[in-house]
PDB file of C-alpha atoms in Angstrom:
ATOM      1  CA  MET A  27       0.000   0.000   0.000  1.00  0.00           C
ATOM      2  CA  SER A  28       1.542   3.250  -1.103  1.00  0.00           C
ATOM      3  CA  LYS A  29       1.977   6.356   0.969  1.00  0.00           C
ATOM      4  CA  PRO A  30      -1.016   8.633   1.102  1.00  0.00           C
ATOM      5  CA  ASP A  31       0.319  11.502  -0.872  1.00  0.00           C
ATOM      6  CA  LYS A  32      -1.225  13.190  -3.822  1.00  0.00           C
ATOM      7  CA  LYS A  33       0.903  11.368  -6.296  1.00  0.00           C
ATOM      8  CA  THR A  34      -0.990   8.236  -5.388  1.00  0.00           C
ATOM      9  CA  ARG A  35      -3.981   9.529  -7.243  1.00  0.00           C
ATOM     10  CA  THR A  36      -2.190  10.074 -10.490  1.00  0.00           C
ATOM     11  CA  GLU A  37       0.138   7.129 -10.298  1.00  0.00           C
ATOM     12  CA  SER A  38      -2.134   4.496  -8.895  1.00  0.00           C
ATOM     13  CA  GLY A  39      -3.440   3.317 -11.790  1.00  0.00           C
ATOM     14  CA  SER A  40      -4.646   3.822 -15.162  1.00  0.00           C
ATOM     15  CA  GLY A  41      -6.447   0.571 -14.314  1.00  0.00           C
ATOM     16  CA  ARG A  42      -8.662   2.383 -11.869  1.00  0.00           C
ATOM     17  CA  ARG A  43      -9.180   5.324 -14.185  1.00  0.00           C
ATOM     18  CA  ASP A  44     -10.077   3.088 -17.084  1.00  0.00           C
ATOM     19  CA  PHE A  45     -12.431   1.146 -14.866  1.00  0.00           C
ATOM     20  CA  LEU A  46     -14.175   4.346 -13.775  1.00  0.00           C
ATOM     21  CA  LYS A  47     -14.460   5.487 -17.374  1.00  0.00           C
ATOM     22  CA  LEU A  48     -16.185   2.274 -18.333  1.00  0.00           C
ATOM     23  CA  ALA A  49     -18.397   2.186 -15.268  1.00  0.00           C
ATOM     24  CA  GLY A  50     -20.997   4.487 -16.758  1.00  0.00           C
ATOM     25  CA  LEU A  51     -20.366   7.475 -14.532  1.00  0.00           C
ATOM     26  CA  THR A  52     -20.028   9.528 -17.661  1.00  0.00           C
ATOM     27  CA  THR A  53     -23.757   9.374 -17.842  1.00  0.00           C
ATOM     28  CA  LEU A  54     -23.856  12.147 -15.318  1.00  0.00           C
ATOM     29  CA  ALA A  55     -21.033  13.950 -17.063  1.00  0.00           C
ATOM     30  CA  GLY A  56     -23.420  16.767 -17.477  1.00  0.00           C
ATOM     31  CA  GLY A  57     -22.149  17.294 -13.916  1.00  0.00           C
ATOM     32  CA  ALA A  58     -23.262  20.848 -14.206  1.00  0.00           C
ATOM     33  CA  ALA A  59     -26.809  19.550 -14.196  1.00  0.00           C
ATOM     34  CA  ILE A  60     -26.344  18.096 -10.767  1.00  0.00           C
ATOM     35  CA  VAL A  61     -24.907  21.256  -9.473  1.00  0.00           C
ATOM     36  CA  THR A  62     -27.503  23.481 -10.904  1.00  0.00           C
ATOM     37  CA  ALA A  63     -29.963  21.151  -9.346  1.00  0.00           C
ATOM     38  CA  LYS A  64     -28.250  21.538  -6.035  1.00  0.00           C
ATOM     39  CA  GLY A  65     -28.552  25.303  -6.186  1.00  0.00           C
ATOM     40  CA  GLU A  66     -32.183  25.003  -7.080  1.00  0.00           C
ATOM     41  CA  ALA A  67     -32.832  22.529  -4.339  1.00  0.00           C
ATOM     42  CA  GLU A  68     -31.376  25.006  -1.921  1.00  0.00           C
ATOM     43  CA  ALA A  69     -33.549  27.762  -3.258  1.00  0.00           C
ATOM     44  CA  ALA A  70     -36.542  25.492  -2.924  1.00  0.00           C
ATOM     45  CA  GLY A  71     -35.544  24.616   0.607  1.00  0.00           C
ATOM     46  CA  SER A  72     -36.282  28.111   1.740  1.00  0.00           C
ATOM     47  CA  GLY A  73     -39.694  28.066   0.124  1.00  0.00           C
ATOM     48  CA  PRO A  74     -42.945  27.000   1.707  1.00  0.00           C
ATOM     49  CA  SER A  75     -43.514  23.955  -0.491  1.00  0.00           C
ATOM     50  CA  GLY A  76     -44.092  20.556   0.987  1.00  0.00           C
ATOM     51  CA  ALA A  77     -44.289  19.307   4.474  1.00  0.00           C
ATOM     52  CA  GLY A  78     -41.489  20.294   6.778  1.00  0.00           C
ATOM     53  CA  TYR A  79     -38.586  18.481   5.299  1.00  0.00           C
ATOM     54  CA  GLN A  80     -37.500  21.738   3.706  1.00  0.00           C
ATOM     55  CA  GLU A  81     -35.850  22.860   6.891  1.00  0.00           C
ATOM     56  CA  THR A  82     -33.169  20.348   6.086  1.00  0.00           C
ATOM     57  CA  ASP A  83     -30.830  22.728   4.428  1.00  0.00           C
ATOM     58  CA  HIS A  84     -28.017  20.753   5.899  1.00  0.00           C
ATOM     59  CA  VAL A  85     -26.454  19.315   2.827  1.00  0.00           C
ATOM     60  CA  ARG A  86     -25.314  22.837   2.364  1.00  0.00           C
ATOM     61  CA  THR A  87     -24.085  23.328   5.874  1.00  0.00           C
ATOM     62  CA  TYR A  88     -23.511  19.875   7.215  1.00  0.00           C
ATOM     63  CA  TYR A  89     -19.824  20.228   7.516  1.00  0.00           C
ATOM     64  CA  LYS A  90     -17.446  23.057   7.728  1.00  0.00           C
ATOM     65  CA  LEU A  91     -13.761  23.280   8.159  1.00  0.00           C
ATOM     66  CA  ALA A  92     -13.055  22.684  11.805  1.00  0.00           C
ATOM     67  CA  ARG A  93     -11.317  25.520  13.551  1.00  0.00           C
ATOM     68  CA  PHE A  94      -8.724  24.267  15.923  1.00  0.00           C
TER      69      PHE A  94
ATOM     70  CA  MET B  21     -15.729  26.597   4.639  1.00  0.00           C
ATOM     71  CA  THR B  22     -19.119  24.988   4.344  1.00  0.00           C
ATOM     72  CA  VAL B  23     -20.167  22.247   2.056  1.00  0.00           C
ATOM     73  CA  ALA B  24     -21.836  24.820  -0.152  1.00  0.00           C
ATOM     74  CA  ALA B  25     -18.420  25.153  -1.628  1.00  0.00           C
ATOM     75  CA  HIS B  26     -18.917  21.857  -3.442  1.00  0.00           C
ATOM     76  CA  ALA B  27     -21.541  23.343  -5.648  1.00  0.00           C
ATOM     77  CA  GLU B  28     -19.239  26.045  -6.868  1.00  0.00           C
ATOM     78  CA  VAL B  29     -16.607  23.505  -7.671  1.00  0.00           C
ATOM     79  CA  HIS B  30     -18.818  21.123  -9.540  1.00  0.00           C
ATOM     80  CA  GLY B  31     -20.377  24.058 -11.251  1.00  0.00           C
ATOM     81  CA  GLN B  32     -17.748  23.644 -13.934  1.00  0.00           C
ATOM     82  CA  PRO B  33     -19.236  22.787 -17.268  1.00  0.00           C
ATOM     83  CA  ALA B  34     -18.250  19.333 -18.447  1.00  0.00           C
ATOM     84  CA  GLY B  35     -15.069  19.339 -20.420  1.00  0.00           C
ATOM     85  CA  GLN B  36     -13.671  22.416 -18.782  1.00  0.00           C
ATOM     86  CA  THR B  37     -10.172  22.048 -17.408  1.00  0.00           C
ATOM     87  CA  PRO B  38     -10.426  20.715 -13.882  1.00  0.00           C
ATOM     88  CA  VAL B  39      -9.150  22.973 -11.175  1.00  0.00           C
ATOM     89  CA  ARG B  40      -6.535  21.877  -8.689  1.00  0.00           C
ATOM     90  CA  GLY B  41      -5.565  18.800 -10.621  1.00  0.00           C
ATOM     91  CA  ILE B  42      -8.720  16.779  -9.990  1.00  0.00           C
ATOM     92  CA  ASP B  43      -9.229  14.700 -13.071  1.00  0.00           C
ATOM     93  CA  ASP B  44     -12.542  14.078 -14.763  1.00  0.00           C
ATOM     94  CA  ALA B  45     -13.153  10.613 -13.388  1.00  0.00           C
ATOM     95  CA  GLU B  46     -12.689  11.890  -9.829  1.00  0.00           C
ATOM     96  CA  ARG B  47     -14.906  14.871 -10.509  1.00  0.00           C
ATOM     97  CA  LEU B  48     -17.639  12.549 -11.767  1.00  0.00           C
ATOM     98  CA  ARG B  49     -17.423  10.514  -8.610  1.00  0.00           C
ATOM     99  CA  ALA B  50     -17.837  13.686  -6.580  1.00  0.00           C
ATOM    100  CA  SER B  51     -20.859  14.636  -8.671  1.00  0.00           C
ATOM    101  CA  VAL B  52     -22.541  11.309  -8.023  1.00  0.00           C
ATOM    102  CA  TYR B  53     -21.843  11.577  -4.289  1.00  0.00           C
ATOM    103  CA  ALA B  54     -23.212  15.119  -4.246  1.00  0.00           C
ATOM    104  CA  PHE B  55     -26.261  14.037  -6.204  1.00  0.00           C
ATOM    105  CA  LEU B  56     -26.982  11.228  -3.741  1.00  0.00           C
ATOM    106  CA  ALA B  57     -26.452  13.570  -0.794  1.00  0.00           C
ATOM    107  CA  ASN B  58     -28.946  16.005  -2.264  1.00  0.00           C
ATOM    108  CA  LEU B  59     -31.653  13.427  -2.860  1.00  0.00           C
ATOM    109  CA  LEU B  60     -31.177  11.746   0.491  1.00  0.00           C
ATOM    110  CA  ILE B  61     -31.427  14.885   2.563  1.00  0.00           C
ATOM    111  CA  ARG B  62     -34.666  16.103   1.031  1.00  0.00           C
ATOM    112  CA  ALA B  63     -37.083  15.355  -1.761  1.00  0.00           C
ATOM    113  CA  PRO B  64     -36.227  16.868  -5.141  1.00  0.00           C
ATOM    114  CA  ASN B  65     -38.234  19.859  -6.298  1.00  0.00           C
ATOM    115  CA  ALA B  66     -39.766  20.320  -9.748  1.00  0.00           C
ATOM    116  CA  SER B  67     -36.691  21.806 -11.374  1.00  0.00           C
ATOM    117  CA  LEU B  68     -34.384  19.129 -10.066  1.00  0.00           C
ATOM    118  CA  LEU B  69     -36.861  16.538 -11.329  1.00  0.00           C
ATOM    119  CA  ALA B  70     -36.808  18.152 -14.752  1.00  0.00           C
ATOM    120  CA  GLU B  71     -33.002  18.032 -14.804  1.00  0.00           C
ATOM    121  CA  MET B  72     -32.952  14.415 -13.762  1.00  0.00           C
ATOM    122  CA  ALA B  73     -35.587  13.467 -16.325  1.00  0.00           C
ATOM    123  CA  ALA B  74     -33.142  14.553 -19.022  1.00  0.00           C
ATOM    124  CA  TRP B  75     -30.321  12.300 -17.836  1.00  0.00           C
ATOM    125  CA  ARG B  76     -29.308   9.533 -20.195  1.00  0.00           C
ATOM    126  CA  GLY B  77     -27.386   6.516 -19.075  1.00  0.00           C
ATOM    127  CA  ASP B  78     -25.346   4.168 -21.197  1.00  0.00           C
ATOM    128  CA  GLU B  79     -25.616   0.375 -21.313  1.00  0.00           C
ATOM    129  CA  THR B  80     -23.734  -0.196 -18.053  1.00  0.00           C
ATOM    130  CA  PRO B  81     -25.694  -1.292 -14.956  1.00  0.00           C
ATOM    131  CA  PHE B  82     -25.119   2.159 -13.486  1.00  0.00           C
ATOM    132  CA  GLY B  83     -26.255   3.784 -16.731  1.00  0.00           C
ATOM    133  CA  GLN B  84     -29.361   1.613 -16.796  1.00  0.00           C
ATOM    134  CA  ALA B  85     -30.204   2.554 -13.216  1.00  0.00           C
ATOM    135  CA  VAL B  86     -29.829   6.205 -14.151  1.00  0.00           C
ATOM    136  CA  ASN B  87     -32.190   5.658 -17.088  1.00  0.00           C
ATOM    137  CA  ARG B  88     -34.843   4.110 -14.870  1.00  0.00           C
ATOM    138  CA  LEU B  89     -34.535   7.011 -12.452  1.00  0.00           C
ATOM    139  CA  ALA B  90     -34.757   9.533 -15.293  1.00  0.00           C
ATOM    140  CA  GLU B  91     -37.845   7.789 -16.638  1.00  0.00           C
ATOM    141  CA  ALA B  92     -39.495   7.882 -13.213  1.00  0.00           C
ATOM    142  CA  CYS B  93     -38.694  11.579 -12.921  1.00  0.00           C
ATOM    143  CA  LYS B  94     -40.732  12.346 -16.014  1.00  0.00           C
ATOM    144  CA  THR B  95     -43.999  11.526 -14.333  1.00  0.00           C
ATOM    145  CA  ALA B  96     -43.153  12.227 -10.699  1.00  0.00           C
ATOM    146  CA  ASP B  97     -45.121  14.778  -8.757  1.00  0.00           C
ATOM    147  CA  PRO B  98     -43.040  16.925  -6.392  1.00  0.00           C
ATOM    148  CA  ASP B  99     -45.700  17.032  -3.677  1.00  0.00           C
ATOM    149  CA  ALA B 100     -46.153  13.280  -3.744  1.00  0.00           C
ATOM    150  CA  LEU B 101     -42.375  12.907  -3.612  1.00  0.00           C
ATOM    151  CA  GLY B 102     -42.263  15.087  -0.542  1.00  0.00           C
ATOM    152  CA  GLU B 103     -44.682  12.674   1.089  1.00  0.00           C
ATOM    153  CA  GLU B 104     -42.656   9.717  -0.122  1.00  0.00           C
ATOM    154  CA  TYR B 105     -39.497  11.172   1.409  1.00  0.00           C
ATOM    155  CA  GLU B 106     -41.337  11.794   4.651  1.00  0.00           C
ATOM    156  CA  ALA B 107     -42.680   8.242   4.795  1.00  0.00           C
ATOM    157  CA  LEU B 108     -39.299   6.742   3.948  1.00  0.00           C
ATOM    158  CA  PHE B 109     -37.014   8.683   6.233  1.00  0.00           C
ATOM    159  CA  ILE B 110     -38.998  10.666   8.779  1.00  0.00           C
ATOM    160  CA  GLY B 111     -42.442   9.223   9.317  1.00  0.00           C
ATOM    161  CA  VAL B 112     -44.533   9.459  12.415  1.00  0.00           C
ATOM    162  CA  GLY B 113     -42.123   8.338  15.073  1.00  0.00           C
ATOM    163  CA  ARG B 114     -39.833   6.936  12.430  1.00  0.00           C
ATOM    164  CA  GLY B 115     -39.765   6.399   8.701  1.00  0.00           C
ATOM    165  CA  GLU B 116     -39.613   3.069   6.952  1.00  0.00           C
ATOM    166  CA  LEU B 117     -35.831   3.301   6.856  1.00  0.00           C
ATOM    167  CA  LEU B 118     -33.342   4.671   9.340  1.00  0.00           C
ATOM    168  CA  PRO B 119     -30.530   5.994   7.151  1.00  0.00           C
ATOM    169  CA  TYR B 120     -27.849   5.957   9.844  1.00  0.00           C
ATOM    170  CA  GLY B 121     -24.651   3.961   9.912  1.00  0.00           C
ATOM    171  CA  SER B 122     -24.919   3.193  13.591  1.00  0.00           C
ATOM    172  CA  TYR B 123     -28.387   1.737  13.148  1.00  0.00           C
ATOM    173  CA  TYR B 124     -27.316  -0.468  10.267  1.00  0.00           C
ATOM    174  CA  LEU B 125     -24.231  -1.712  12.045  1.00  0.00           C
ATOM    175  CA  THR B 126     -25.546  -2.172  15.579  1.00  0.00           C
ATOM    176  CA  GLY B 127     -29.335  -1.958  15.455  1.00  0.00           C
ATOM    177  CA  PHE B 128     -29.248   1.214  17.535  1.00  0.00           C
ATOM    178  CA  LEU B 129     -28.716   4.895  16.861  1.00  0.00           C
ATOM    179  CA  ASN B 130     -25.725   6.809  18.181  1.00  0.00           C
ATOM    180  CA  GLU B 131     -23.621   3.798  19.025  1.00  0.00           C
ATOM    181  CA  LYS B 132     -19.916   3.148  18.609  1.00  0.00           C
ATOM    182  CA  PRO B 133     -19.844   3.478  14.815  1.00  0.00           C
ATOM    183  CA  LEU B 134     -20.902   7.094  15.263  1.00  0.00           C
ATOM    184  CA  ALA B 135     -18.131   7.683  17.789  1.00  0.00           C
ATOM    185  CA  ARG B 136     -15.611   6.171  15.373  1.00  0.00           C
ATOM    186  CA  LEU B 137     -16.927   8.364  12.576  1.00  0.00           C
ATOM    187  CA  ARG B 138     -16.627  11.480  14.723  1.00  0.00           C
ATOM    188  CA  LYS B 139     -13.054  10.584  15.470  1.00  0.00           C
ATOM    189  CA  SER B 140     -12.279  10.234  11.760  1.00  0.00           C
ATOM    190  CA  LEU B 141     -13.995  13.505  10.963  1.00  0.00           C
ATOM    191  CA  ARG B 142     -11.944  15.262  13.610  1.00  0.00           C
ATOM    192  CA  ALA B 143      -8.800  13.788  12.121  1.00  0.00           C
ATOM    193  CA  LEU B 144      -9.852  15.111   8.720  1.00  0.00           C
ATOM    194  CA  GLY B 145     -10.503  18.526  10.220  1.00  0.00           C
ATOM    195  CA  VAL B 146     -14.196  18.378   9.431  1.00  0.00           C
ATOM    196  CA  GLU B 147     -16.895  19.283  11.901  1.00  0.00           C
ATOM    197  CA  ARG B 148     -20.651  19.381  11.762  1.00  0.00           C
ATOM    198  CA  ASP B 149     -22.320  22.729  11.437  1.00  0.00           C
ATOM    199  CA  PRO B 150     -23.748  23.549  14.892  1.00  0.00           C
ATOM    200  CA  SER B 151     -27.197  24.128  13.427  1.00  0.00           C
ATOM    201  CA  VAL B 152     -27.437  20.536  12.246  1.00  0.00           C
ATOM    202  CA  LYS B 153     -29.257  18.189  14.586  1.00  0.00           C
ATOM    203  CA  GLU B 154     -28.912  14.883  12.789  1.00  0.00           C
ATOM    204  CA  PRO B 155     -25.975  12.710  13.766  1.00  0.00           C
ATOM    205  CA  GLU B 156     -23.076  12.651  11.355  1.00  0.00           C
ATOM    206  CA  ASP B 157     -23.698   9.085  10.274  1.00  0.00           C
ATOM    207  CA  HIS B 158     -26.742  10.039   8.197  1.00  0.00           C
ATOM    208  CA  ILE B 159     -26.238   8.578   4.709  1.00  0.00           C
ATOM    209  CA  ALA B 160     -26.498  12.012   3.080  1.00  0.00           C
ATOM    210  CA  ALA B 161     -23.806  13.410   5.350  1.00  0.00           C
ATOM    211  CA  LEU B 162     -21.443  10.571   4.473  1.00  0.00           C
ATOM    212  CA  MET B 163     -22.047  11.015   0.748  1.00  0.00           C
ATOM    213  CA  ASP B 164     -21.376  14.692   1.294  1.00  0.00           C
ATOM    214  CA  VAL B 165     -18.109  14.054   3.094  1.00  0.00           C
ATOM    215  CA  MET B 166     -16.923  11.892   0.196  1.00  0.00           C
ATOM    216  CA  ALA B 167     -17.744  14.643  -2.303  1.00  0.00           C
ATOM    217  CA  GLY B 168     -15.899  17.114  -0.105  1.00  0.00           C
ATOM    218  CA  LEU B 169     -12.856  14.878   0.251  1.00  0.00           C
ATOM    219  CA  ILE B 170     -12.630  14.346  -3.500  1.00  0.00           C
ATOM    220  CA  LEU B 171     -13.035  17.996  -4.369  1.00  0.00           C
ATOM    221  CA  GLY B 172     -11.036  19.402  -1.506  1.00  0.00           C
ATOM    222  CA  SER B 173     -13.871  21.354   0.050  1.00  0.00           C
ATOM    223  CA  PHE B 174     -12.477  20.935   3.550  1.00  0.00           C
ATOM    224  CA  SER B 175      -8.819  21.452   2.820  1.00  0.00           C
ATOM    225  CA  ALA B 176      -6.749  20.148  -0.059  1.00  0.00           C
ATOM    226  CA  PRO B 177      -8.329  17.366  -2.109  1.00  0.00           C
ATOM    227  CA  ALA B 178      -7.838  14.176  -0.123  1.00  0.00           C
ATOM    228  CA  SER B 179      -5.499  11.552  -1.485  1.00  0.00           C
ATOM    229  CA  LEU B 180      -7.095   8.432  -2.826  1.00  0.00           C
ATOM    230  CA  GLU B 181      -5.630   6.647   0.154  1.00  0.00           C
ATOM    231  CA  LYS B 182      -7.508   8.913   2.577  1.00  0.00           C
ATOM    232  CA  GLN B 183     -10.697   8.604   0.586  1.00  0.00           C
ATOM    233  CA  LYS B 184     -10.380   4.853   0.555  1.00  0.00           C
ATOM    234  CA  SER B 185      -9.780   4.715   4.261  1.00  0.00           C
ATOM    235  CA  PHE B 186     -12.842   6.851   5.022  1.00  0.00           C
ATOM    236  CA  TYR B 187     -14.962   4.854   2.600  1.00  0.00           C
ATOM    237  CA  SER B 188     -13.939   1.483   3.930  1.00  0.00           C
ATOM    238  CA  GLU B 189     -14.255   2.488   7.579  1.00  0.00           C
ATOM    239  CA  HIS B 190     -17.554   4.332   7.442  1.00  0.00           C
ATOM    240  CA  ILE B 191     -19.466   3.599   4.274  1.00  0.00           C
ATOM    241  CA  GLU B 192     -18.669   0.256   2.694  1.00  0.00           C
ATOM    242  CA  SER B 193     -19.873  -1.766   5.659  1.00  0.00           C
ATOM    243  CA  TRP B 194     -23.447  -0.552   5.529  1.00  0.00           C
ATOM    244  CA  ALA B 195     -24.325   1.891   2.737  1.00  0.00           C
ATOM    245  CA  PRO B 196     -24.738  -0.889   0.146  1.00  0.00           C
ATOM    246  CA  TYR B 197     -27.312  -2.526   2.436  1.00  0.00           C
ATOM    247  CA  PHE B 198     -29.082   0.763   2.956  1.00  0.00           C
ATOM    248  CA  PHE B 199     -29.330   1.300  -0.803  1.00  0.00           C
ATOM    249  CA  LYS B 200     -30.627  -2.247  -1.258  1.00  0.00           C
ATOM    250  CA  ASP B 201     -33.297  -1.564   1.344  1.00  0.00           C
ATOM    251  CA  LEU B 202     -34.193   1.671  -0.407  1.00  0.00           C
ATOM    252  CA  GLU B 203     -34.488  -0.202  -3.704  1.00  0.00           C
ATOM    253  CA  LYS B 204     -37.251  -2.342  -2.293  1.00  0.00           C
ATOM    254  CA  ALA B 205     -38.817   0.045   0.197  1.00  0.00           C
ATOM    255  CA  LYS B 206     -42.572  -0.402   0.465  1.00  0.00           C
ATOM    256  CA  THR B 207     -43.207   3.331   0.577  1.00  0.00           C
ATOM    257  CA  GLY B 208     -40.765   4.013  -2.229  1.00  0.00           C
ATOM    258  CA  THR B 209     -41.552   4.794  -5.856  1.00  0.00           C
ATOM    259  CA  LEU B 210     -38.996   7.137  -7.381  1.00  0.00           C
ATOM    260  CA  TYR B 211     -36.707   6.579  -4.403  1.00  0.00           C
ATOM    261  CA  ARG B 212     -36.419   2.911  -5.299  1.00  0.00           C
ATOM    262  CA  HIS B 213     -34.536   4.059  -8.379  1.00  0.00           C
ATOM    263  CA  VAL B 214     -32.361   6.312  -6.251  1.00  0.00           C
ATOM    264  CA  GLY B 215     -31.621   3.152  -4.287  1.00  0.00           C
ATOM    265  CA  SER B 216     -30.537   1.368  -7.473  1.00  0.00           C
ATOM    266  CA  VAL B 217     -28.283   4.201  -8.560  1.00  0.00           C
ATOM    267  CA  GLY B 218     -26.755   4.321  -5.088  1.00  0.00           C
ATOM    268  CA  ARG B 219     -26.230   0.555  -4.945  1.00  0.00           C
ATOM    269  CA  GLU B 220     -24.610   0.476  -8.364  1.00  0.00           C
ATOM    270  CA  PHE B 221     -22.409   3.400  -7.430  1.00  0.00           C
ATOM    271  CA  MET B 222     -21.267   1.752  -4.212  1.00  0.00           C
ATOM    272  CA  GLU B 223     -20.315  -1.326  -6.253  1.00  0.00           C
ATOM    273  CA  ILE B 224     -18.284   0.849  -8.600  1.00  0.00           C
ATOM    274  CA  GLU B 225     -16.599   2.634  -5.711  1.00  0.00           C
ATOM    275  CA  THR B 226     -15.757  -0.575  -3.895  1.00  0.00           C
ATOM    276  CA  ALA B 227     -14.271  -2.099  -7.049  1.00  0.00           C
ATOM    277  CA  ALA B 228     -12.384   1.064  -7.977  1.00  0.00           C
ATOM    278  CA  PHE B 229     -10.882   1.480  -4.499  1.00  0.00           C
ATOM    279  CA  ALA B 230      -9.673  -2.093  -4.739  1.00  0.00           C
ATOM    280  CA  MET B 231      -7.606  -1.001  -7.732  1.00  0.00           C
ATOM    281  CA  ALA B 232      -6.224   2.045  -5.955  1.00  0.00           C
TER     282      ALA B 232
END
């Protein structure tokens, strides 16, 4: 097992990269679509639609950089 | 920095040069994690449904699951989906499913797996926003952490080694079972397809990490 440095990502394998390419993830390659959707979901979260689950804005704020 | 930062990062149009050396395959993984986090923390609204309805998968199992989800999005009603989400995850007393790692691993909420997760999050320098009440082992939170690790929303993008370690310690042992349960949830309609996409994605992640 190699050391956890950034090089690992680029060196550890074209095998992994090729696998990921063939795994179908490209189907969401629109990527932007997901993100746009995220923004819209947030906007919707502040609206009055639906039953009470909209207070869960926490995907947006679930985590933040810890201040030590 | 909050997780909102993810959105800005994945906001890049496809094909644009990745920032900070994150290659396309990794960016796609982050997008899928972020997508799952979004759908598992609340029901999608009409515009998200419209976006999802336009998704086209390829012939892979993951692609096929995406296609079934997209198809279901075409006829889904946002209000009904809100009720579906409520029945699945919130319910009166509790929903059909309890989307927490501790529950899946021990049968109880807030047990040792949550303590272990908190320790890992501290080590990664990540802490929960004080306004959030749900424990950190909510499935959406874990999907969100993975997206953040890949994209570097918390600090620098995490090495594959760190991602793998977080995945194998906190996700791999139960998330696939959660997604399988979601796939066959009695109160699920569209969310069953979310379950399929999630299950397929976990299989891809597990296999890909094995090659790392």
